Amino acid sequence: MKKIVSFIIICICQLSLFAQPQKIKQHLTGFKNLTVVKNLSGLQIIGTGKIVDPYHYSIVKSELFNKASVSCAHPLASMVGAAIMKQGGNAFDAVIATQLALAVVYPGAGNIGGGGFLVGHTPTGKNITIDYRETAPSKGSRDMYLDSAGKVIPNLSVLGHLANGVPGTIAGVFATLPYAKLPMKTLIQPAIDIAEFGFVITEKEASGLNATKESFVKNSTKPTAFVKNSKWKTGDTLVQKELAETLKRVRDLGQKGFYEGKTADLIVAEMQRGKGIISKEDLKNYKAKARTALTFNYKDYSIIGMPPPSSGGIIVLQMMKMIAQKPIASYGFQSTKAVQLMVEVERRAYADRAAHLGDPDFWKVPLKTLADNTYLKNRMANYDSTKATPSTAIKAGIINESDETTHISVMDAAGNMVSVTTTLNGGYGSRTVVGGAGFLMNNEMDDFSVKPGVPNMYGAVGGEANAIEPNKRMLSSMSPTLVLKKGKPYIVCGTPGGTTIPTSVFQTLVNLLEFNMSAEDAVNKPKFHHQWLPDEVAVEPSFPAKTIAELQAMGYKISPRTAIGRTEAIRILPNGKLETAADKRGDDSVAGF
Ligand code: DON
């Protein structure tokens, strides 16, 4: 079964490329053993049965694959990952290549100037997590976003140089490399090629770049590839020469090609021109960290998630465990009873997030208690199935104990599963492009609690646990997730969406594990979200009116939200096929073989 939801035929606009086909051919070295051909409309790389053609590509929303597949936010990046597995790489190779390609083809969230989390599972049964979350610069301080009267200075943690955390993505991909089979130079080359020779942009990208133009100009100190005099149009070619050079330094010099030498010089020079505070030492000292995966059982399934500094794994655990005692499947999908129960568990989990979660290297996170069955049972003691529990009645449990991110899901034939969520935080991050290096910096500093009780851009409040300290990692909601069924690989999923991430993953899991939906439906069905504060239920447009009315009658405030999540999911069917789905809410697309 193959469903092509939309087919984009995009014409090549860079006539200069036609003039030098041989050069193009020479430079397309990333796909070893793959046939490189040219046709009238540009270049094509054949090798997966599909063509990775940066000038013509289609968005494929859902497909069954036999051996290996990728689902992510952009068709070219999914195809790069599939091509890498076709030429002998495993799911870890694919996730590295896909991530680097996304940094080129999806500048709104794909990144090398941001950070992320990886959750992996190997055929030997090993669970792996890699934390490459950004850190506060060493000159960062608790009150750095407050004025002399102690008030938050609007936008300082969101736009421009001071919003930047020290990037983690390149350290993250190198920390992933020991699990991969191919060398970095093979995995990074597709990204280099696409940056150097360009790719045609989709309608969504054109409108994103147009909408952000003024902000790029205001928050960057040098001209950038994202800004041109005329408006971007669907089918324009985006060429990123400076980014290609940065990626080449990483290819040739390894991690030092980013954190030291010329790239580090360019980052620090950008900081100095824009009053940022990231230093050469901050870059040199950045380290990705292996953490212990957060695992728990839900019925026949083992769920594997990311521990702090992401709040995602523990919130998903709490929510799944809080519904585990109820026969939710019998209530029916999107029934008032099911939605009300899920809203109430969301409320309680997010109250704990605000008080107890932060970087575990700086704050003692009471993980054991937060995951404890009795604790979670007690959290639901005041649950009333007939009415809303006001958030004022829900505090974090007392414990005494010593809008752009992007997700990649990959499975391979050997039984590796990899789930990566990576981000610049907001769309196009801080809008600061590193002059001469061609990549966007994150605005992840806004994920810290800049002042206790003051909401960040996702409306999340926090306190001491997530206060700013030098070199500390800011709390995240990113929830890359894996599921085993009776010990065997079963599901890879995850999503962007700020604080809606854990609730979207939670609902995707409930849709798959309780409501027996296809991966495509599980991802696309309208979602809802409650995060304790504000005390309201956000719902997507096509959420059933009857359920909304019944929830309102029970005392819930409903607030419409245009989109919740952009989930990428792969599930293994009983016949062994990989049911691979990309969210309908964006340009997300699947590839595999
Ligand atoms: O780490 C976090 O929780 C946020 N920086 C994620 C931001 C995000 O998902 C934005 N995407 N829509």
Coordinates of C-alpha atoms in Angstrom, one line a residue, residues 30-32 68-70 72 76-102 118-123 128 130 132 172-191 408-420 593:
G30 CA 28.3 11.2 -0.7
F31 CA 26.5 8.2 -2.2
K32 CA 29.3 5.7 -2.6
A68 CA 14.5 -0.2 6.5
S69 CA 12.8 3.2 6.7
V70 CA 13.1 6.8 7.8
C72 CA 11.3 13.0 9.1
L76 CA 15.2 14.9 0.8
A77 CA 16.5 14.2 4.3
S78 CA 14.4 11.0 4.6
M79 CA 15.7 9.8 1.2
V80 CA 19.3 10.6 2.2
G81 CA 18.8 8.3 5.3
A82 CA 17.3 5.5 3.2
A83 CA 20.1 5.8 0.6
I84 CA 22.7 5.5 3.4
M85 CA 21.1 2.3 4.7
K86 CA 20.8 1.0 1.2
Q87 CA 24.5 1.3 0.8
G88 CA 25.3 -0.6 4.0
G89 CA 24.6 1.8 6.8
N90 CA 22.4 0.9 9.7
A91 CA 19.8 3.1 11.5
F92 CA 22.4 5.0 13.4
D93 CA 24.2 5.9 10.1
A94 CA 20.9 6.9 8.7
V95 CA 20.0 9.1 11.6
I96 CA 23.3 10.9 11.4
A97 CA 23.0 11.5 7.6
T98 CA 19.4 12.5 7.9
Q99 CA 20.1 14.9 10.7
L100 CA 22.9 16.6 8.8
A101 CA 20.7 16.8 5.7
L102 CA 17.9 18.3 7.7
L118 CA 18.8 10.4 20.7
V119 CA 17.2 7.2 22.0
G120 CA 18.4 4.0 20.3
H121 CA 18.0 0.3 20.7
T122 CA 20.5 -2.2 19.2
P123 CA 19.9 -5.9 18.1
I128 CA 21.3 4.0 24.2
I130 CA 22.7 10.5 23.9
Y132 CA 23.4 16.7 23.1
G172 CA 25.8 14.5 19.2
V173 CA 26.4 13.1 15.8
F174 CA 30.0 12.2 16.7
A175 CA 28.7 10.5 19.9
T176 CA 26.4 8.5 17.7
L177 CA 29.2 7.4 15.3
P178 CA 30.4 4.5 17.4
Y179 CA 27.1 2.8 16.8
A180 CA 27.2 3.4 13.0
K181 CA 29.0 1.5 10.3
L182 CA 30.1 4.1 7.8
P183 CA 32.6 6.9 8.2
M184 CA 31.5 10.5 9.0
K185 CA 32.8 11.6 5.6
T186 CA 30.3 9.4 3.9
L187 CA 27.4 10.4 6.2
I188 CA 28.0 14.1 5.9
Q189 CA 28.6 14.4 2.2
P190 CA 25.0 14.4 1.0
A191 CA 24.4 17.4 3.3
I408 CA 13.6 11.6 13.0
S409 CA 12.4 8.0 13.3
V410 CA 14.5 5.2 11.8
M411 CA 14.4 1.4 11.8
D412 CA 16.7 -1.0 9.9
A413 CA 16.7 -4.7 8.9
A414 CA 19.2 -5.7 11.6
G415 CA 16.8 -4.6 14.4
N416 CA 18.3 -1.2 15.3
M417 CA 15.7 1.5 16.1
V418 CA 16.7 5.1 16.5
S419 CA 14.6 8.0 17.6
V420 CA 16.1 11.5 17.5
F593 CA 13.1 0.0 0.9

